[in-house]
């Protein structure tokens, strides 16, 4: 279960971006954007999001392995190599584009689980829950860092706050009981056969409908963010810092 060089490389880049965001404020004393500091925050958020995607899928894989699906190890899912969990376009490029244009962190990876090898229905549920719960834990940890570390540099403060908020949004999205998302996977083992059959048919397109609604219907989008901010505030997040982080990250929109 040793982290792969790819994971360690992304981690190193993310740490370097965090250092850059810490030493170069994204805005100067006259509130003019500093390109170097902005790049630091941008790369920090992108790198942190890819790392969280890796840990999300690793969480699924680890619980599945402990729960009886030993084929997980042969598939390379325990290496924390993001390439093992993803399709380059569907899992990395498109989610990053959506993240950039709308601020909604789409679920971007997948591990293929042999559910027949899992010990019981409870194990199958925990396999599904492990991913979104990892995002929740990461979000809480980042919020604690922001809250407990005194005099955190502004760039690091807003970058980590926005990244923490994205983790909470990812948790809220994934925990929804929509076929194709982890929330549905957690309840699916307890559904009657006919309901599971209907869910299997809906799995390819149900998430697409959900994300279309999030982009096309402002009320639906608002509900997502309201729920996310409620959790974010409850775990000690700074909405003000996250808002500055959003504006810094989406530099092409907020000049």
PDB file of C-alpha atoms in Angstrom, residues 56-244:
ATOM      1  CA  UNK A  56     -11.683   9.013  -2.413  1.00  0.00           C
ATOM      2  CA  UNK A  57     -11.147   6.079  -4.751  1.00  0.00           C
ATOM      3  CA  UNK A  58      -8.458   4.566  -2.534  1.00  0.00           C
ATOM      4  CA  UNK A  59     -11.029   4.599   0.285  1.00  0.00           C
ATOM      5  CA  UNK A  60     -13.429   2.551  -1.838  1.00  0.00           C
ATOM      6  CA  UNK A  61     -10.643   0.154  -2.780  1.00  0.00           C
ATOM      7  CA  UNK A  62      -9.240  -0.313   0.720  1.00  0.00           C
ATOM      8  CA  UNK A  63     -12.633  -1.100   2.284  1.00  0.00           C
ATOM      9  CA  UNK A  64     -13.430  -3.472  -0.584  1.00  0.00           C
ATOM     10  CA  UNK A  65     -10.098  -5.257  -0.106  1.00  0.00           C
ATOM     11  CA  UNK A  66     -10.652  -5.571   3.640  1.00  0.00           C
ATOM     12  CA  UNK A  67     -14.201  -6.729   2.896  1.00  0.00           C
ATOM     13  CA  UNK A  68     -13.217  -9.682   0.728  1.00  0.00           C
ATOM     14  CA  UNK A  69     -12.501  -8.447  -2.814  1.00  0.00           C
ATOM     15  CA  UNK A  70      -8.818  -9.326  -3.046  1.00  0.00           C
ATOM     16  CA  UNK A  71      -8.759  -8.666  -6.794  1.00  0.00           C
ATOM     17  CA  UNK A  72      -8.448  -4.992  -5.805  1.00  0.00           C
ATOM     18  CA  UNK A  73      -4.732  -5.494  -5.143  1.00  0.00           C
ATOM     19  CA  UNK A  74      -4.107  -7.043  -8.564  1.00  0.00           C
ATOM     20  CA  UNK A  75      -5.846  -4.114 -10.260  1.00  0.00           C
ATOM     21  CA  UNK A  76      -3.401  -1.678  -8.661  1.00  0.00           C
ATOM     22  CA  UNK A  77      -6.076   0.208  -6.732  1.00  0.00           C
ATOM     23  CA  UNK A  78      -4.083   0.156  -3.493  1.00  0.00           C
ATOM     24  CA  UNK A  79      -1.135   2.086  -4.951  1.00  0.00           C
ATOM     25  CA  UNK A  80      -2.782   5.542  -4.785  1.00  0.00           C
ATOM     26  CA  UNK A  81      -1.946   5.983  -8.459  1.00  0.00           C
ATOM     27  CA  UNK A  82      -4.680   8.242  -9.852  1.00  0.00           C
ATOM     28  CA  UNK A  83      -4.191   6.706 -13.291  1.00  0.00           C
ATOM     29  CA  UNK A  84      -5.547   3.395 -11.985  1.00  0.00           C
ATOM     30  CA  UNK A  85      -8.854   5.016 -11.062  1.00  0.00           C
ATOM     31  CA  UNK A  86      -9.472   7.164 -14.073  1.00  0.00           C
ATOM     32  CA  UNK A  87     -10.162   7.629 -17.714  1.00  0.00           C
ATOM     33  CA  UNK A  88      -8.007  10.600 -18.803  1.00  0.00           C
ATOM     34  CA  UNK A  89     -10.885  12.498 -20.449  1.00  0.00           C
ATOM     35  CA  UNK A  90     -13.951  11.500 -18.440  1.00  0.00           C
ATOM     36  CA  UNK A  91     -12.261  11.374 -15.052  1.00  0.00           C
ATOM     37  CA  UNK A  92      -9.666  14.141 -15.179  1.00  0.00           C
ATOM     38  CA  UNK A  93     -10.071  16.609 -18.055  1.00  0.00           C
ATOM     39  CA  UNK A  94     -13.856  17.040 -18.053  1.00  0.00           C
ATOM     40  CA  UNK A  95     -14.210  17.243 -14.245  1.00  0.00           C
ATOM     41  CA  UNK A  96     -11.438  19.842 -14.119  1.00  0.00           C
ATOM     42  CA  UNK A  97     -13.179  21.843 -16.850  1.00  0.00           C
ATOM     43  CA  UNK A  98     -16.469  21.710 -14.945  1.00  0.00           C
ATOM     44  CA  UNK A  99     -14.647  22.678 -11.764  1.00  0.00           C
ATOM     45  CA  UNK A 100     -13.086  25.621 -13.563  1.00  0.00           C
ATOM     46  CA  UNK A 101     -16.244  26.945 -15.243  1.00  0.00           C
ATOM     47  CA  UNK A 102     -18.809  26.281 -12.551  1.00  0.00           C
ATOM     48  CA  UNK A 103     -17.083  25.520  -9.298  1.00  0.00           C
ATOM     49  CA  UNK A 104     -18.897  22.160  -9.000  1.00  0.00           C
ATOM     50  CA  UNK A 105     -16.429  19.330  -8.295  1.00  0.00           C
ATOM     51  CA  UNK A 106     -17.842  16.451 -10.322  1.00  0.00           C
ATOM     52  CA  UNK A 107     -17.024  12.930  -9.149  1.00  0.00           C
ATOM     53  CA  UNK A 108     -14.184  11.923 -11.410  1.00  0.00           C
ATOM     54  CA  UNK A 109     -12.971   8.399 -10.740  1.00  0.00           C
ATOM     55  CA  UNK A 110     -14.050   4.820 -10.416  1.00  0.00           C
ATOM     56  CA  UNK A 111     -12.849   1.539  -9.006  1.00  0.00           C
ATOM     57  CA  UNK A 112     -14.375  -1.686 -10.244  1.00  0.00           C
ATOM     58  CA  UNK A 113     -15.523  -3.761  -7.305  1.00  0.00           C
ATOM     59  CA  UNK A 114     -16.412  -7.456  -7.412  1.00  0.00           C
ATOM     60  CA  UNK A 115     -19.471  -7.150  -5.192  1.00  0.00           C
ATOM     61  CA  UNK A 116     -20.006 -10.906  -5.239  1.00  0.00           C
ATOM     62  CA  UNK A 117     -16.748 -11.277  -3.308  1.00  0.00           C
ATOM     63  CA  UNK A 118     -17.786  -8.917  -0.511  1.00  0.00           C
ATOM     64  CA  UNK A 119     -18.757 -10.548   2.767  1.00  0.00           C
ATOM     65  CA  UNK A 120     -22.192  -9.033   3.267  1.00  0.00           C
ATOM     66  CA  UNK A 121     -24.522  -6.157   2.467  1.00  0.00           C
ATOM     67  CA  UNK A 122     -23.100  -3.976   5.226  1.00  0.00           C
ATOM     68  CA  UNK A 123     -19.627  -4.295   3.704  1.00  0.00           C
ATOM     69  CA  UNK A 124     -20.989  -3.309   0.296  1.00  0.00           C
ATOM     70  CA  UNK A 125     -22.572  -0.219   1.850  1.00  0.00           C
ATOM     71  CA  UNK A 126     -19.358   0.787   3.592  1.00  0.00           C
ATOM     72  CA  UNK A 127     -17.431   0.367   0.340  1.00  0.00           C
ATOM     73  CA  UNK A 128     -19.699   3.005  -1.215  1.00  0.00           C
ATOM     74  CA  UNK A 129     -19.609   5.287   1.823  1.00  0.00           C
ATOM     75  CA  UNK A 130     -15.815   5.184   2.173  1.00  0.00           C
ATOM     76  CA  UNK A 131     -15.294   7.555  -0.766  1.00  0.00           C
ATOM     77  CA  UNK A 132     -17.546  10.468   0.227  1.00  0.00           C
ATOM     78  CA  UNK A 133     -16.611  10.067   3.897  1.00  0.00           C
ATOM     79  CA  UNK A 134     -12.971  10.557   2.914  1.00  0.00           C
ATOM     80  CA  UNK A 135     -13.939  13.883   1.309  1.00  0.00           C
ATOM     81  CA  UNK A 136     -15.794  14.880   4.475  1.00  0.00           C
ATOM     82  CA  UNK A 137     -12.764  14.039   6.628  1.00  0.00           C
ATOM     83  CA  UNK A 138     -10.412  15.957   4.324  1.00  0.00           C
ATOM     84  CA  UNK A 139     -12.760  18.941   4.415  1.00  0.00           C
ATOM     85  CA  UNK A 140     -12.920  18.882   8.220  1.00  0.00           C
ATOM     86  CA  UNK A 141      -9.121  18.568   8.537  1.00  0.00           C
ATOM     87  CA  UNK A 142      -8.572  21.527   6.204  1.00  0.00           C
ATOM     88  CA  UNK A 143     -11.104  23.588   8.159  1.00  0.00           C
ATOM     89  CA  UNK A 144      -9.269  22.744  11.389  1.00  0.00           C
ATOM     90  CA  UNK A 145      -5.949  23.761   9.863  1.00  0.00           C
ATOM     91  CA  UNK A 146      -7.394  27.106   8.821  1.00  0.00           C
ATOM     92  CA  UNK A 147      -9.051  27.631  12.216  1.00  0.00           C
ATOM     93  CA  UNK A 148      -6.180  26.504  14.432  1.00  0.00           C
ATOM     94  CA  UNK A 149      -3.038  27.719  12.678  1.00  0.00           C
ATOM     95  CA  UNK A 150      -2.474  31.330  13.759  1.00  0.00           C
ATOM     96  CA  UNK A 151      -1.597  34.052  11.262  1.00  0.00           C
ATOM     97  CA  UNK A 152      -1.989  31.811   8.212  1.00  0.00           C
ATOM     98  CA  UNK A 153      -0.842  33.720   5.089  1.00  0.00           C
ATOM     99  CA  UNK A 154      -3.791  35.085   3.119  1.00  0.00           C
ATOM    100  CA  UNK A 155      -3.141  33.041  -0.047  1.00  0.00           C
ATOM    101  CA  UNK A 156      -2.886  29.818   1.902  1.00  0.00           C
ATOM    102  CA  UNK A 157      -5.911  30.757   3.999  1.00  0.00           C
ATOM    103  CA  UNK A 158      -8.210  31.313   1.019  1.00  0.00           C
ATOM    104  CA  UNK A 159      -6.819  28.412  -1.036  1.00  0.00           C
ATOM    105  CA  UNK A 160      -7.237  25.854   1.735  1.00  0.00           C
ATOM    106  CA  UNK A 161     -10.663  27.254   2.646  1.00  0.00           C
ATOM    107  CA  UNK A 162     -11.942  26.945  -0.915  1.00  0.00           C
ATOM    108  CA  UNK A 163     -10.439  23.462  -1.222  1.00  0.00           C
ATOM    109  CA  UNK A 164     -12.164  22.491   2.040  1.00  0.00           C
ATOM    110  CA  UNK A 165     -15.482  23.778   0.706  1.00  0.00           C
ATOM    111  CA  UNK A 166     -15.030  21.741  -2.479  1.00  0.00           C
ATOM    112  CA  UNK A 167     -14.518  18.635  -0.342  1.00  0.00           C
ATOM    113  CA  UNK A 168     -17.814  19.283   1.432  1.00  0.00           C
ATOM    114  CA  UNK A 169     -19.611  19.874  -1.878  1.00  0.00           C
ATOM    115  CA  UNK A 170     -18.146  16.617  -3.208  1.00  0.00           C
ATOM    116  CA  UNK A 171     -19.399  14.835  -0.091  1.00  0.00           C
ATOM    117  CA  UNK A 172     -22.910  16.259  -0.468  1.00  0.00           C
ATOM    118  CA  UNK A 173     -23.054  15.382  -4.173  1.00  0.00           C
ATOM    119  CA  UNK A 174     -21.767  11.855  -3.760  1.00  0.00           C
ATOM    120  CA  UNK A 175     -23.960  11.033  -0.798  1.00  0.00           C
ATOM    121  CA  UNK A 176     -27.154  11.697  -2.764  1.00  0.00           C
ATOM    122  CA  UNK A 177     -29.182   8.478  -3.372  1.00  0.00           C
ATOM    123  CA  UNK A 178     -28.956   8.861  -7.145  1.00  0.00           C
ATOM    124  CA  UNK A 179     -28.071   5.777  -9.215  1.00  0.00           C
ATOM    125  CA  UNK A 180     -24.451   6.028 -10.233  1.00  0.00           C
ATOM    126  CA  UNK A 181     -23.437   7.964  -7.118  1.00  0.00           C
ATOM    127  CA  UNK A 182     -22.080   6.578  -3.862  1.00  0.00           C
ATOM    128  CA  UNK A 183     -25.168   7.420  -1.831  1.00  0.00           C
ATOM    129  CA  UNK A 184     -27.221   5.096  -3.972  1.00  0.00           C
ATOM    130  CA  UNK A 185     -24.496   2.450  -3.763  1.00  0.00           C
ATOM    131  CA  UNK A 186     -24.813   2.545   0.030  1.00  0.00           C
ATOM    132  CA  UNK A 187     -28.544   1.745  -0.008  1.00  0.00           C
ATOM    133  CA  UNK A 188     -28.617  -0.489  -3.098  1.00  0.00           C
ATOM    134  CA  UNK A 189     -27.706  -3.727  -1.262  1.00  0.00           C
ATOM    135  CA  UNK A 190     -30.860  -3.374   0.851  1.00  0.00           C
ATOM    136  CA  UNK A 191     -33.242  -2.700  -2.034  1.00  0.00           C
ATOM    137  CA  UNK A 192     -35.527  -5.395  -3.492  1.00  0.00           C
ATOM    138  CA  UNK A 193     -34.359  -7.009  -6.756  1.00  0.00           C
ATOM    139  CA  UNK A 194     -36.761  -5.068  -8.984  1.00  0.00           C
ATOM    140  CA  UNK A 195     -35.574  -1.737  -7.519  1.00  0.00           C
ATOM    141  CA  UNK A 196     -31.930  -2.719  -8.024  1.00  0.00           C
ATOM    142  CA  UNK A 197     -32.714  -3.631 -11.626  1.00  0.00           C
ATOM    143  CA  UNK A 198     -34.296  -0.223 -12.221  1.00  0.00           C
ATOM    144  CA  UNK A 199     -31.324   1.454 -10.565  1.00  0.00           C
ATOM    145  CA  UNK A 200     -28.903  -0.431 -12.817  1.00  0.00           C
ATOM    146  CA  UNK A 201     -30.762   0.817 -15.886  1.00  0.00           C
ATOM    147  CA  UNK A 202     -30.727   4.391 -14.602  1.00  0.00           C
ATOM    148  CA  UNK A 203     -27.083   4.350 -13.505  1.00  0.00           C
ATOM    149  CA  UNK A 204     -25.544   5.537 -16.835  1.00  0.00           C
ATOM    150  CA  UNK A 205     -27.751   8.606 -17.246  1.00  0.00           C
ATOM    151  CA  UNK A 206     -29.094   9.577 -13.804  1.00  0.00           C
ATOM    152  CA  UNK A 207     -25.923  11.504 -12.772  1.00  0.00           C
ATOM    153  CA  UNK A 208     -25.976  13.343 -16.110  1.00  0.00           C
ATOM    154  CA  UNK A 209     -29.533  14.497 -15.447  1.00  0.00           C
ATOM    155  CA  UNK A 210     -28.548  15.612 -11.944  1.00  0.00           C
ATOM    156  CA  UNK A 211     -25.597  17.667 -13.188  1.00  0.00           C
ATOM    157  CA  UNK A 212     -27.699  19.134 -16.005  1.00  0.00           C
ATOM    158  CA  UNK A 213     -30.194  20.283 -13.373  1.00  0.00           C
ATOM    159  CA  UNK A 214     -27.396  21.767 -11.284  1.00  0.00           C
ATOM    160  CA  UNK A 215     -26.226  23.878 -14.210  1.00  0.00           C
ATOM    161  CA  UNK A 216     -29.613  24.685 -15.763  1.00  0.00           C
ATOM    162  CA  UNK A 217     -31.860  25.198 -12.718  1.00  0.00           C
ATOM    163  CA  UNK A 218     -30.603  27.887 -10.329  1.00  0.00           C
ATOM    164  CA  UNK A 219     -32.842  26.660  -7.506  1.00  0.00           C
ATOM    165  CA  UNK A 220     -31.280  23.188  -7.613  1.00  0.00           C
ATOM    166  CA  UNK A 221     -27.788  24.657  -7.698  1.00  0.00           C
ATOM    167  CA  UNK A 222     -28.661  26.905  -4.760  1.00  0.00           C
ATOM    168  CA  UNK A 223     -29.885  23.928  -2.714  1.00  0.00           C
ATOM    169  CA  UNK A 224     -26.573  22.147  -3.268  1.00  0.00           C
ATOM    170  CA  UNK A 225     -24.519  25.123  -2.153  1.00  0.00           C
ATOM    171  CA  UNK A 226     -26.814  25.918   0.784  1.00  0.00           C
ATOM    172  CA  UNK A 227     -26.499  22.359   2.077  1.00  0.00           C
ATOM    173  CA  UNK A 228     -22.749  22.409   1.524  1.00  0.00           C
ATOM    174  CA  UNK A 229     -22.256  25.741   3.260  1.00  0.00           C
ATOM    175  CA  UNK A 230     -24.380  24.546   6.201  1.00  0.00           C
ATOM    176  CA  UNK A 231     -22.021  21.615   6.758  1.00  0.00           C
ATOM    177  CA  UNK A 232     -18.967  23.742   5.983  1.00  0.00           C
ATOM    178  CA  UNK A 233     -19.945  26.317   8.599  1.00  0.00           C
ATOM    179  CA  UNK A 234     -20.845  23.591  11.112  1.00  0.00           C
ATOM    180  CA  UNK A 235     -17.352  22.058  10.948  1.00  0.00           C
ATOM    181  CA  UNK A 236     -15.665  25.431  11.435  1.00  0.00           C
ATOM    182  CA  UNK A 237     -15.131  26.562   7.851  1.00  0.00           C
ATOM    183  CA  UNK A 238     -14.772  30.234   6.966  1.00  0.00           C
ATOM    184  CA  UNK A 239     -17.319  31.152   4.309  1.00  0.00           C
ATOM    185  CA  UNK A 240     -15.625  34.519   3.794  1.00  0.00           C
ATOM    186  CA  UNK A 241     -12.216  32.935   3.195  1.00  0.00           C
ATOM    187  CA  UNK A 242     -13.742  30.311   0.885  1.00  0.00           C
ATOM    188  CA  UNK A 243     -15.441  33.067  -1.104  1.00  0.00           C
ATOM    189  CA  UNK A 244     -12.101  34.851  -1.555  1.00  0.00           C
TER     190      UNK A 244
END
